[in-house]
C-alpha positions as protocol buffer text, in pm:
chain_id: "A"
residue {
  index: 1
  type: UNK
  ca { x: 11414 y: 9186 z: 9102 }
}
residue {
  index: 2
  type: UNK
  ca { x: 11114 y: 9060 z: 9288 }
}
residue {
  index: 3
  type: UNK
  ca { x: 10783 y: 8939 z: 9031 }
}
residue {
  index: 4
  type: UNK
  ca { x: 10543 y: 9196 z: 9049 }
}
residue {
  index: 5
  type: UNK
  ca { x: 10223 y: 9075 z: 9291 }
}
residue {
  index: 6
  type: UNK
  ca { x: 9893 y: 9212 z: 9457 }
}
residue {
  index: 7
  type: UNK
  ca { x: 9936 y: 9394 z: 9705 }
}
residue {
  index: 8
  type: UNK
  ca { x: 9593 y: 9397 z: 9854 }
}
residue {
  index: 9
  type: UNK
  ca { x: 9637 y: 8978 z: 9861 }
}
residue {
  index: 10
  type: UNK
  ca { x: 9851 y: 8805 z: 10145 }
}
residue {
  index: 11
  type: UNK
  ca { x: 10061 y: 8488 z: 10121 }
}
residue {
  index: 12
  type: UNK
  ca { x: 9692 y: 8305 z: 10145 }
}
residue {
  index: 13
  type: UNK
  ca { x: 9529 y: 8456 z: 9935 }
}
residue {
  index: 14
  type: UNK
  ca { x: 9327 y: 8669 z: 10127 }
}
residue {
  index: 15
  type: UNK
  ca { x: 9220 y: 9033 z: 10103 }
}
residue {
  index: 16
  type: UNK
  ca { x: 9400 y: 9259 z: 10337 }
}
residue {
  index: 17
  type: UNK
  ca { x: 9414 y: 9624 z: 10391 }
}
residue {
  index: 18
  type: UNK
  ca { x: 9790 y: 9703 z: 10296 }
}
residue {
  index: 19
  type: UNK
  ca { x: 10014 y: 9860 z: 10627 }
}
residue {
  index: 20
  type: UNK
  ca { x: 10151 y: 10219 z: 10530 }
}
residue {
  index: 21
  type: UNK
  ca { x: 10216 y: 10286 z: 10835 }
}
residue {
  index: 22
  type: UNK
  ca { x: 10590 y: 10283 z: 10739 }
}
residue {
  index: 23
  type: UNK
  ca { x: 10605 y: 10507 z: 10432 }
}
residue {
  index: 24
  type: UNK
  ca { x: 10701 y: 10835 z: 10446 }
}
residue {
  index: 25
  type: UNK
  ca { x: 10416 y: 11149 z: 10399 }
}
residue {
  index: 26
  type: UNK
  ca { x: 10507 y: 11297 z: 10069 }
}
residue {
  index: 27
  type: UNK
  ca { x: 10263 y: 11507 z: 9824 }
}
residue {
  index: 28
  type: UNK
  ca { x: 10070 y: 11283 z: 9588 }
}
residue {
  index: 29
  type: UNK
  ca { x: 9790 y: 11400 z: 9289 }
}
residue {
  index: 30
  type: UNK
  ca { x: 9657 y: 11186 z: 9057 }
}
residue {
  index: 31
  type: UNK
  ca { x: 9460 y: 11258 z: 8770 }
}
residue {
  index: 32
  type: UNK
  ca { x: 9162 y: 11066 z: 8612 }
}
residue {
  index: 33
  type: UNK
  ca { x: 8939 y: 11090 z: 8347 }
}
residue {
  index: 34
  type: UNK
  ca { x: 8631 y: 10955 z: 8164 }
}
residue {
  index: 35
  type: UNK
  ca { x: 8314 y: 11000 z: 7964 }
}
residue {
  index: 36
  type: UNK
  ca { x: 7959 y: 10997 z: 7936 }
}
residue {
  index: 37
  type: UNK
  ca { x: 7826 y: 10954 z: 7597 }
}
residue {
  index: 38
  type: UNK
  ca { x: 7524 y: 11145 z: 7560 }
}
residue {
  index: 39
  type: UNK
  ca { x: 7268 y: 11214 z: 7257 }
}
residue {
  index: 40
  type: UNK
  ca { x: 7308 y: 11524 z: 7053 }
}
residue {
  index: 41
  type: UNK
  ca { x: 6947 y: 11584 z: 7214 }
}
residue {
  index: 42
  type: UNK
  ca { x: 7155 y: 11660 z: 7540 }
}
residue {
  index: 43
  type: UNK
  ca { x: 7456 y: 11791 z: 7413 }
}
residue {
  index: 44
  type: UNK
  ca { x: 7206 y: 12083 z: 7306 }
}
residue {
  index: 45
  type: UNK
  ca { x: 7013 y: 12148 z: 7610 }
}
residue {
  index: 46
  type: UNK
  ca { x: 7372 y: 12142 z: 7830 }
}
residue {
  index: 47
  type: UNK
  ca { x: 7512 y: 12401 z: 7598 }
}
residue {
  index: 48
  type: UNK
  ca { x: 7191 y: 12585 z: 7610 }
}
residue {
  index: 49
  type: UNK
  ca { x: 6891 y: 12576 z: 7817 }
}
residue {
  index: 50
  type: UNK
  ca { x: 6998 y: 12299 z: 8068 }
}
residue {
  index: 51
  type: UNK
  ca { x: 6845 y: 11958 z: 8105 }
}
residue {
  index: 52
  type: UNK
  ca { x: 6513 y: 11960 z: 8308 }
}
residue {
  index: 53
  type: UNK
  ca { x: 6649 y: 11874 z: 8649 }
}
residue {
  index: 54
  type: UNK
  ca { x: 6887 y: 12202 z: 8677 }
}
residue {
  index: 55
  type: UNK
  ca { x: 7262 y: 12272 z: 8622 }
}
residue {
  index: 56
  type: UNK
  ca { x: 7364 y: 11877 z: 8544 }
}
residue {
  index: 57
  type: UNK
  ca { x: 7728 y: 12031 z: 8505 }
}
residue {
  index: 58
  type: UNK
  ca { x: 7734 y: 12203 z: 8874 }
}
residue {
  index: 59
  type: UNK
  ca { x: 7587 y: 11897 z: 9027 }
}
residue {
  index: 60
  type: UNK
  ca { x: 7834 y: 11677 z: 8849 }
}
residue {
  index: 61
  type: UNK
  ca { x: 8132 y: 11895 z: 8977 }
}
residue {
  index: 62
  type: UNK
  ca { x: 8010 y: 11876 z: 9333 }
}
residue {
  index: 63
  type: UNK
  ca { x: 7936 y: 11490 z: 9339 }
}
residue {
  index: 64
  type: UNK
  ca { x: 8290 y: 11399 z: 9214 }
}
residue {
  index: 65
  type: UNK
  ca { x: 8434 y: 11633 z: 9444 }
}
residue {
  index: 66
  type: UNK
  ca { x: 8203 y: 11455 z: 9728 }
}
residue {
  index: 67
  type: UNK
  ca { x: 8237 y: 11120 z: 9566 }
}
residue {
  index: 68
  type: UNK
  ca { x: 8636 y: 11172 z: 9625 }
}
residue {
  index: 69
  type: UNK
  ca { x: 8624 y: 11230 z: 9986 }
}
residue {
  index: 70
  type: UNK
  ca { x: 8396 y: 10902 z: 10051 }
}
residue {
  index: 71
  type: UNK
  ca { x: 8638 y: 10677 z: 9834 }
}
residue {
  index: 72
  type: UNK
  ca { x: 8728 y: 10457 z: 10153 }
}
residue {
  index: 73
  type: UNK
  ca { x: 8341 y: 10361 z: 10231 }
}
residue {
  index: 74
  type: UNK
  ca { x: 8268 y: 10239 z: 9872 }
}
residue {
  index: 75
  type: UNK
  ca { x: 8598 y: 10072 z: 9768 }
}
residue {
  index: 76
  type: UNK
  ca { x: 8690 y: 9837 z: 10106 }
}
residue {
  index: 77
  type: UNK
  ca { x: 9078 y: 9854 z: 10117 }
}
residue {
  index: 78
  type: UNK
  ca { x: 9149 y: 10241 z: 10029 }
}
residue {
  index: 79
  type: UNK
  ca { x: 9283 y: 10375 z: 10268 }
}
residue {
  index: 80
  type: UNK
  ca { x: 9083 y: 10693 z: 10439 }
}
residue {
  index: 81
  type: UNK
  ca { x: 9307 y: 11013 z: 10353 }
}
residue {
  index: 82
  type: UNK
  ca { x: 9318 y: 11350 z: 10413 }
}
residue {
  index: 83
  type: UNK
  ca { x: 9216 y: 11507 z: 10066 }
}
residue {
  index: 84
  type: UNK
  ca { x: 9352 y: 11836 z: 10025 }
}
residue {
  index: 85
  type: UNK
  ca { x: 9196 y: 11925 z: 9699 }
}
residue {
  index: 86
  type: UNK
  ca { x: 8974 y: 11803 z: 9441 }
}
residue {
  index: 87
  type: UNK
  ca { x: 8940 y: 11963 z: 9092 }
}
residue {
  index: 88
  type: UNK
  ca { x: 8651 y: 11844 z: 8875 }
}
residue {
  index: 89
  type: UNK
  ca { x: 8633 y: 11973 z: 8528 }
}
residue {
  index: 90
  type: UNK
  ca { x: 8317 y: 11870 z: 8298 }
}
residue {
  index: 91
  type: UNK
  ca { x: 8342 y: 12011 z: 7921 }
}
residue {
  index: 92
  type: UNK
  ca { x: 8041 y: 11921 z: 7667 }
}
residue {
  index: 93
  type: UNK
  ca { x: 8193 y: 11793 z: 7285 }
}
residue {
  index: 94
  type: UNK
  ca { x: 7942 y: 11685 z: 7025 }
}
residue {
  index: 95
  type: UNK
  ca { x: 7907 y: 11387 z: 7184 }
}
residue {
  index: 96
  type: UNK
  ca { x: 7977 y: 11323 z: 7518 }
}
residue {
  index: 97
  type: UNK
  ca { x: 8063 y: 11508 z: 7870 }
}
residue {
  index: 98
  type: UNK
  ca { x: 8442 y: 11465 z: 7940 }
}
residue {
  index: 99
  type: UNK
  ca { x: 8505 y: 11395 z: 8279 }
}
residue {
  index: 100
  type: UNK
  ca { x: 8840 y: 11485 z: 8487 }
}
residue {
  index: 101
  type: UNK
  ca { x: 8916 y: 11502 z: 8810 }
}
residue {
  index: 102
  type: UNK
  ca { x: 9300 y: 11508 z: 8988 }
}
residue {
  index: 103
  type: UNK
  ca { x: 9274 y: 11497 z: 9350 }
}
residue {
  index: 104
  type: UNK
  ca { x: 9627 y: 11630 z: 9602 }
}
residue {
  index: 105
  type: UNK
  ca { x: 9720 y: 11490 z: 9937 }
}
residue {
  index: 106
  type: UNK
  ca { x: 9969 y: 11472 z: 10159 }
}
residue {
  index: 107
  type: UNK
  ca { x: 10013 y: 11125 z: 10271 }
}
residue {
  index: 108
  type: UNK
  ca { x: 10172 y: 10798 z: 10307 }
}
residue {
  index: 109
  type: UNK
  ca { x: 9936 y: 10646 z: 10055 }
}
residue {
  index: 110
  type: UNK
  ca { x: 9837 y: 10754 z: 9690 }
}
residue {
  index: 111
  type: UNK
  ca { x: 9458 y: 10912 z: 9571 }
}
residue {
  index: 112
  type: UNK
  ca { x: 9437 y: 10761 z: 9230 }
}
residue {
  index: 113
  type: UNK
  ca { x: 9142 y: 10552 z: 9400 }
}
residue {
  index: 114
  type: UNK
  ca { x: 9004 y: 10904 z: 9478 }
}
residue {
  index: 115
  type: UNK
  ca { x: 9048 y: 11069 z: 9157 }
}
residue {
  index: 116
  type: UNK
  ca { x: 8915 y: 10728 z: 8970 }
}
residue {
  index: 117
  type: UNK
  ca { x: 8590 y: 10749 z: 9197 }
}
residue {
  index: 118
  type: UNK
  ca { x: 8515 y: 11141 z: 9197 }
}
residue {
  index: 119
  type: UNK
  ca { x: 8558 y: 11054 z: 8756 }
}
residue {
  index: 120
  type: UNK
  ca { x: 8262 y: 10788 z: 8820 }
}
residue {
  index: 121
  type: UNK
  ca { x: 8031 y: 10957 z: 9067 }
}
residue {
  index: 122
  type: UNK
  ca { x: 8036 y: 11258 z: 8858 }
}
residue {
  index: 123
  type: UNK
  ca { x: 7938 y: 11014 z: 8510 }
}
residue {
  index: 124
  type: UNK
  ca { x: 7650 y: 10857 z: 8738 }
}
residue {
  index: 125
  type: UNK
  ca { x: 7536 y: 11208 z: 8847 }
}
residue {
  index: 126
  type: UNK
  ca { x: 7544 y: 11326 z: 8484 }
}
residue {
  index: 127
  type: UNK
  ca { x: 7350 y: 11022 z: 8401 }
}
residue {
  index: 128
  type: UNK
  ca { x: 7118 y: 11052 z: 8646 }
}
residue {
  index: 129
  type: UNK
  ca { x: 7067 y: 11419 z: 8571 }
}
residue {
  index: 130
  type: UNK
  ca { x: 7020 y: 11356 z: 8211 }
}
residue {
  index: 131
  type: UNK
  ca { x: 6793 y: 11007 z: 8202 }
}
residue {
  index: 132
  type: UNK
  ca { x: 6456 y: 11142 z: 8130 }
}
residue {
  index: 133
  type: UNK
  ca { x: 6608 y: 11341 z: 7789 }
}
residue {
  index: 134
  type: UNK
  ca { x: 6892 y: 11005 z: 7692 }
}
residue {
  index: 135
  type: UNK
  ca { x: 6773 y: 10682 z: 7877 }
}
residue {
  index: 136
  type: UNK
  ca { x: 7083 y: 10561 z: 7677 }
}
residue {
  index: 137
  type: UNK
  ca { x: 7386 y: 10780 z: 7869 }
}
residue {
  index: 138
  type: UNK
  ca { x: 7646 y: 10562 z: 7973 }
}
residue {
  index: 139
  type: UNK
  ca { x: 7995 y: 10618 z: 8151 }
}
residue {
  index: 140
  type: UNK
  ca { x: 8258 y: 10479 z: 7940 }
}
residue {
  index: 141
  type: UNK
  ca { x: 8704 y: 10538 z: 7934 }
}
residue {
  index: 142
  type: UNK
  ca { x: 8723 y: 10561 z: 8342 }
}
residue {
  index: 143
  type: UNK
  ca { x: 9150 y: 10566 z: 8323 }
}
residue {
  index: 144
  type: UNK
  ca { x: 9381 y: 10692 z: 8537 }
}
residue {
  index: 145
  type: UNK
  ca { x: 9633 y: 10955 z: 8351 }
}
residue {
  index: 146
  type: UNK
  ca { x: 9883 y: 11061 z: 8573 }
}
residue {
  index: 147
  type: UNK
  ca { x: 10012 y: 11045 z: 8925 }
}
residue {
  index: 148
  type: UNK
  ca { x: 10261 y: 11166 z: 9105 }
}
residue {
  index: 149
  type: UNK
  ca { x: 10451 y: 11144 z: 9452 }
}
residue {
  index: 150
  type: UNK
  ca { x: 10554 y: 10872 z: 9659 }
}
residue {
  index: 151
  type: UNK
  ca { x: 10835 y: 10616 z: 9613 }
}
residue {
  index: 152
  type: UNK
  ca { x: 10707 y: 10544 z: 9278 }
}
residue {
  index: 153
  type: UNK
  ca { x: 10703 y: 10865 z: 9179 }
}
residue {
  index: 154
  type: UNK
  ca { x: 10599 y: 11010 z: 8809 }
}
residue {
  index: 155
  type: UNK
  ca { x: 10368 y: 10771 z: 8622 }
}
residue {
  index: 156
  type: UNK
  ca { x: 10158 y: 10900 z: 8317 }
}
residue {
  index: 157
  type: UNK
  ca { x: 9979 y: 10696 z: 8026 }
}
């Protein structure tokens, strides 16, 4: 058995932009998830009212789904994929806004990149949405939590 190495790192060293070109399509989903911990100031205007710059939760949804399709021009070596789907899901607990997002594909490469990023847009959106009430907001637990498809095939934490 070969020692496990990074991929995205050739015999020199340097980056490189892995070939797929080889791999079978298959269907692939990944799931992701995170948080943005928020005070209880917050918590009550997104279960009530809303937060003085609109619906922070709608936004949020619609910049992770957005945030998923542009995964290849902010992280250099992913791949650009055809996404075909993107589920964002944004629930308010006492203390936070859980994030998590699977993204689906049909591909020769895998979209836990894409599912990681729409989690992380959507936290910065929240933030940004929520700033003038909780200067303090931050993103915190971006993890991957499942994904599926490809020769690897099932991996969950």
């Amino acid at each position: 058995m070969s020692e496990p190495r990074l991929t995205h790192v050739d015999d020199s060293g340097a980056a490189r932009m892995v070939d797929v070109s080889a791999k079978a399509v298959t269907a692939r989903e990944a799931t992701a998830a995170g948080r943005v911990l928020v005070s209880p100031e917050v918590v009550a205007l997104l279960r009530g009212e809303g937060v003085p710059k609109g619906d922070a939760i709608a936004v949020a949804r619609i910049a992770g789904i957005a945030g998923a399709k542009r995964t290849p021009d902010l992280v250099p070596l992913c791949h650009p994929i055809a996404l075909h789907g993107v589920r964002v899901e944004l629930e308010v607990t006492d203390e936070a806004v859980e994030i998590t997002a699977t993204a689906r594909t049909a591909d020769r490469t895998g979209v836990e990149m894409e599912a990681l990023t729409s989690v992380a847009v959507a936290g910065l959106t929240m933030i940004d949405m929520v700033k003038a009430v909780d200067p303090r907001a931050s993103i915190t637990d971006v993890r991957l939590l499942a994904k599926s498809g490809g020769k690897s095939g099932e991996w969950r934490r």
